[in-house]
Coordinates of C-alpha atoms in Angstrom, one line a residue:
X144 CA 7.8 9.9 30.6
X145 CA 5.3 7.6 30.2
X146 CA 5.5 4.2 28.3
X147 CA 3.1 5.2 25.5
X148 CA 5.1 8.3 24.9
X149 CA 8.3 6.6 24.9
X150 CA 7.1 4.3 22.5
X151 CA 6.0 6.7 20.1
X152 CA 9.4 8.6 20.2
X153 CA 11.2 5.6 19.9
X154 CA 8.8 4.3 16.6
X155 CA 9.4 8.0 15.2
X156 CA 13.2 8.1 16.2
X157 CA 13.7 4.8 14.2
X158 CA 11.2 6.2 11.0
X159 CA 13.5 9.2 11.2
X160 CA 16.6 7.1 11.1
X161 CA 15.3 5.2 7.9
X162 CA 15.4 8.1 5.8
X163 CA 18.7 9.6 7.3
X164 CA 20.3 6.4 6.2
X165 CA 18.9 6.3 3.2
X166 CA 19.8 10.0 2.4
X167 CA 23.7 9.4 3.7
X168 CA 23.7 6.0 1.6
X169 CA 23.0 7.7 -1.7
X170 CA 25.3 10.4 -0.8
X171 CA 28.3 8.2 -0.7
X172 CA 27.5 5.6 -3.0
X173 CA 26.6 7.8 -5.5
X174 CA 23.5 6.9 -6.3
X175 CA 22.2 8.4 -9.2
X176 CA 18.4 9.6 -8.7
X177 CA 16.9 7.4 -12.1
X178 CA 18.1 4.5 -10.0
X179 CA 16.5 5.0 -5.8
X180 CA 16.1 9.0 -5.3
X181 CA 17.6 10.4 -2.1
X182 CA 14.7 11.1 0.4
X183 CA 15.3 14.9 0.2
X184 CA 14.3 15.0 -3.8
X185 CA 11.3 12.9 -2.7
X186 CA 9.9 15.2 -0.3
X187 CA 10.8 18.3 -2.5
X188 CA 9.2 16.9 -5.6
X189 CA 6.1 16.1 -3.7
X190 CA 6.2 19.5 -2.0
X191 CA 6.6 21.3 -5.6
X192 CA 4.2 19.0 -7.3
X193 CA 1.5 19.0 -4.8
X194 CA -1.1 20.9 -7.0
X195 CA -0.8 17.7 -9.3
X196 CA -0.6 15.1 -7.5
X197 CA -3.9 16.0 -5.0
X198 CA -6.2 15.6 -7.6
X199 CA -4.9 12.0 -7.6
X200 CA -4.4 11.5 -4.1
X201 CA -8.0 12.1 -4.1
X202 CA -9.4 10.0 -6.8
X203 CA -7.2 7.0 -5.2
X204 CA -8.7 7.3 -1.9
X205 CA -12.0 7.8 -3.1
X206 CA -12.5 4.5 -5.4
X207 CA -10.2 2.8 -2.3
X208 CA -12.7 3.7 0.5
X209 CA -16.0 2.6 -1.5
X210 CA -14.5 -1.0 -3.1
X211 CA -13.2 -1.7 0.6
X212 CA -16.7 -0.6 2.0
X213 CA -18.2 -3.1 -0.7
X214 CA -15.6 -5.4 0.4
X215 CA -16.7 -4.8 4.0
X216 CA -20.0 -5.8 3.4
X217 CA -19.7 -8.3 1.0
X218 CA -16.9 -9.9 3.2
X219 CA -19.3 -9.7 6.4
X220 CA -22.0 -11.3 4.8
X221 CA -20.2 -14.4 3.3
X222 CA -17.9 -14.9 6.4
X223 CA -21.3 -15.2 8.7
X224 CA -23.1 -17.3 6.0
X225 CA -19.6 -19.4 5.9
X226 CA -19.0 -19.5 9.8
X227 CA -22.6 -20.8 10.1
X228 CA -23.2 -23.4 8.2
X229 CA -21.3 -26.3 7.8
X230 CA -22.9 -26.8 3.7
X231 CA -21.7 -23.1 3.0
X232 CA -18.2 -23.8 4.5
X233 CA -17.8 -27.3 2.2
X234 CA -18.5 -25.2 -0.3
X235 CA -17.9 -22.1 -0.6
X236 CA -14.5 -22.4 0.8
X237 CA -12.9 -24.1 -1.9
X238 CA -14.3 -22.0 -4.7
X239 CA -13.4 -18.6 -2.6
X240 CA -9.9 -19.8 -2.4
X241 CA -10.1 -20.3 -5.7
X242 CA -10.8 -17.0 -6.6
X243 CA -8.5 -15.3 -4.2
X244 CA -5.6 -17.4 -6.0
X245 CA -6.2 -15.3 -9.0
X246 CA -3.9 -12.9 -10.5
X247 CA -6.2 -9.4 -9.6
X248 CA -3.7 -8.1 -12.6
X249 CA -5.6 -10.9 -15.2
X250 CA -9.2 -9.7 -14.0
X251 CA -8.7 -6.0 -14.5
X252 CA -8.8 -6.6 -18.1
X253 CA -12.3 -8.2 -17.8
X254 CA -13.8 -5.3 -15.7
X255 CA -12.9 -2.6 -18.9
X256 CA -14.3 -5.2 -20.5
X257 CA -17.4 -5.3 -18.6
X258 CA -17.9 -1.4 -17.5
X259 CA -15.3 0.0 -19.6
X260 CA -12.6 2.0 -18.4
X261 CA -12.4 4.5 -15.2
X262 CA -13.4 4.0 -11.3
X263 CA -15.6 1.2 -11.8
X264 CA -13.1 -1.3 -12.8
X265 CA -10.8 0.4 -9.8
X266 CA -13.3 0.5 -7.6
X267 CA -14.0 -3.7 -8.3
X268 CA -10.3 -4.5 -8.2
X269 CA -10.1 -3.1 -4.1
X270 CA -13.5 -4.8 -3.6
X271 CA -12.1 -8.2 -4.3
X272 CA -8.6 -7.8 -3.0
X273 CA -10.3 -6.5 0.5
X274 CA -12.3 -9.5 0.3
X275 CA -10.7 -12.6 1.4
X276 CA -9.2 -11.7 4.5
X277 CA -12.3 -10.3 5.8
X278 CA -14.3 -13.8 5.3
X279 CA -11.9 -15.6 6.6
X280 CA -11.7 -14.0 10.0
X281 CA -15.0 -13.3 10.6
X282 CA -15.8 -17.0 9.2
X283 CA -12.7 -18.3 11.8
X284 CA -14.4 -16.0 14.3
X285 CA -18.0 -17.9 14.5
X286 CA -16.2 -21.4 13.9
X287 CA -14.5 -20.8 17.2
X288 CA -17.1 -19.5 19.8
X289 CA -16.9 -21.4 22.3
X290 CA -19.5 -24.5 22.4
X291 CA -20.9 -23.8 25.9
X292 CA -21.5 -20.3 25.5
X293 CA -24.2 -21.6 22.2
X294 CA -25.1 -24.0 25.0
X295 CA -26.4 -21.4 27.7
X296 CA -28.1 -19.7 25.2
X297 CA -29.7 -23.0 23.8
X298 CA -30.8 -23.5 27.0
X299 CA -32.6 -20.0 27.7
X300 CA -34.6 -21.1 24.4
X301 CA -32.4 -18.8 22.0
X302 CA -32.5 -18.8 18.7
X303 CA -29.7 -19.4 16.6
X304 CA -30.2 -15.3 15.0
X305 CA -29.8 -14.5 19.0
X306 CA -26.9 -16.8 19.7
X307 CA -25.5 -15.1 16.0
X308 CA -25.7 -11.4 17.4
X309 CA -25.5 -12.1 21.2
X310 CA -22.9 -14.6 20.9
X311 CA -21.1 -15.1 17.4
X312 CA -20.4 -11.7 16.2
X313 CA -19.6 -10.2 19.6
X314 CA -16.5 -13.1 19.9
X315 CA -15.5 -12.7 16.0
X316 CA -15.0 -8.8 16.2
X317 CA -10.9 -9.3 17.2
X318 CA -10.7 -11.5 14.1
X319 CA -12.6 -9.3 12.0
X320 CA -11.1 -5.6 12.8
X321 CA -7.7 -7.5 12.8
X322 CA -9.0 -8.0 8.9
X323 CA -10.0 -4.7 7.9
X324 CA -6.2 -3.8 8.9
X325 CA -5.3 -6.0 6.6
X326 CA -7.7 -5.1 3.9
X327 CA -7.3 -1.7 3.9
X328 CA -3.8 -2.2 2.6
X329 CA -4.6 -4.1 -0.3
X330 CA -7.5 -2.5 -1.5
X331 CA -4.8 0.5 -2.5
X332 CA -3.1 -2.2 -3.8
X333 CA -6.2 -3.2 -5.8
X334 CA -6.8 0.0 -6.5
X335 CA -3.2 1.4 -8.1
X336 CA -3.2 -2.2 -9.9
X337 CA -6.6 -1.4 -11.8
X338 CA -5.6 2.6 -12.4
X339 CA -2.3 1.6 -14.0
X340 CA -3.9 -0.2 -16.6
X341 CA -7.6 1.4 -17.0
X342 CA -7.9 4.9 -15.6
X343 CA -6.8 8.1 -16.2
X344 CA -6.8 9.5 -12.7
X345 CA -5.2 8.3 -9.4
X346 CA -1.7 7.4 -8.2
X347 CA -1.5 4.3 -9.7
X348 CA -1.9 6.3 -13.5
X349 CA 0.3 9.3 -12.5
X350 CA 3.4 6.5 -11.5
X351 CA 3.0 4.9 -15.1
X352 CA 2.9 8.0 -16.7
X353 CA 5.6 9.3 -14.3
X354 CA 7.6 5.8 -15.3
X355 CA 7.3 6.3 -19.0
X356 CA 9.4 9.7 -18.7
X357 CA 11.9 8.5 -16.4
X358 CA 10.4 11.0 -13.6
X359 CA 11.5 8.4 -10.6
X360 CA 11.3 11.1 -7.8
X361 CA 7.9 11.6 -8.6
X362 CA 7.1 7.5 -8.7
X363 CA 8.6 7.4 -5.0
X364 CA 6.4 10.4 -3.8
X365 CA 3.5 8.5 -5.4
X366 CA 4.8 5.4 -2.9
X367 CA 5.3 7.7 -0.3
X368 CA 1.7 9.1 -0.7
X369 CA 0.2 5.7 -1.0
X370 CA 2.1 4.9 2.1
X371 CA 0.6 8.0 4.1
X372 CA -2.8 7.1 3.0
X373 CA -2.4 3.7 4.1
X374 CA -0.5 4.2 7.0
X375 CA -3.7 7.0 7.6
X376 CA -6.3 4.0 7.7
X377 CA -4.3 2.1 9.9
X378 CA -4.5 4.4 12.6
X379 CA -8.5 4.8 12.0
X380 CA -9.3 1.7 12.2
X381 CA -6.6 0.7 15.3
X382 CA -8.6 3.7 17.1
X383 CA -11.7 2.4 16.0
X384 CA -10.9 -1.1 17.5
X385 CA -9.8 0.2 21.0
X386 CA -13.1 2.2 20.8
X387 CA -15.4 -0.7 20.2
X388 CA -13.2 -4.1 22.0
X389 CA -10.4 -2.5 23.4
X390 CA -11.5 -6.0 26.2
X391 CA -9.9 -7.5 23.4
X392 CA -6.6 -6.0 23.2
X393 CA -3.1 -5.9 24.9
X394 CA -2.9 -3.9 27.2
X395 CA 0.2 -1.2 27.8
X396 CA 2.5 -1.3 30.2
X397 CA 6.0 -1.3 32.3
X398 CA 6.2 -5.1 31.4
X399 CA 6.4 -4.5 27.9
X400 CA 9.2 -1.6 28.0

């Protein structure tokens, strides 16, 4: 057996041992269901429900994937204006910090206000929770390139737009696929936040409606559904990232088992 295999039984062994101890500890505690369903009512409610809750599942990862493309972009652009100039840094640090110390909860309110109520506002809320953490790695990324490499290429007569995409982006793409990881998982966060108080579609408004009526096996298989999605992502953009700098990345191996 090899060690990647091994690995993935043991990760799946110890996923599977979650829920079986979470089934048994209801069991004999008693746990009543409107307090933490067992596991079993989770997957049977999702399995029963599924015609309702796909509709959802869609919407959510619809107005996810485009504010966390926007996000993407957005995020790109600001981090290589920020890790490029030491004005824009001064600057636009502090007020993007700023900004990112928010409440996203408080600013939801000002996107009905803007666009009114649906995916925009949704859409918006993942944008700028996807945000940060992509302009500051890819901003960290170009601070740290390494001064003699922007040397060399000084001294071939580069300019500083070939030092940016021959030097600065190529040694900032650990930093910034390390983001999108990150992002990925709060733009559902952005997104649930923004449909639980101005949509009437997505997971986030089938939990509050689900809450309202005391239907907590179907508020965990909306968890468990964002959890799948996210978990989903993950993977796409890990595989992504061994794809494009898997240089960059530990390698597996006996000395790790």
């Amino acid at each position: 057996m090899t060690y990647a295999l091994r690995r993935r039984l043991n990760s799946a062994a110890v996923i599977v041992g979650f829920f079986l101890v979470w089934e048994l500890a209801c069991v004999v505690f008693h746990i009543k269901e409107i307090v933490l369903p067992r596991p079993s009512q989770i997957f049977e409610t999702l399995w029963l429900q599924a015609p309702a809750i796909w509709p959802h599942t869609v919407q959510t990862l619809y107005t996810t994937l485009v504010g966390f493309a926007l996000g993407i972009v957005i995020g790109v652009l600001l981090g290589v204006l920020i890790g490029s100039s030491r004005l824009a840094y001064d600057t636009g640090y502090p007020l993007l910090i700023g900004f990112s110390s928010i409440p996203k909860v408080a600013v939801v309110p000002i996107f009905v206000l803007w666009f009114g109520a649906g995916t925009v506002p949704a859409v918006l809320t993942a944008m700028i929770m996807s945000l940060f953490p992509i302009v500051v790695n890819v901003a960290t990324g170009l601070a740290t390139t390494e001064p003699e490499l922007e040397d060399v290429m000084k001294a071939l007569r580069a300019t500083k737009l070939d030092i940016l995409f021959n030097v600065g982006l190529p040694r900032a793409m650990p930093y910034f696929f390390a983001s999108l990881k990150v992002s990925v998982t709060l733009a559902f966060v952005g997104t649930v936040i923004a449909e639980t108080v101005a949509s009437n579609r997505g997971i986030g408004n089938l939990m509050m409606i689900a809450s309202s009526s005391f239907d907590v096996p179907l508020v965990f298989a909306g968890l468990l559904v964002l959890a799948l999605l996210g978990v989903g992502l993950y993977a796409i953009f890990s595989l992504i990232e061994g794809r494009v700098i898997g240089w960059a990345r530990r390698k597996d191996g006996a000395e790790f088992a």
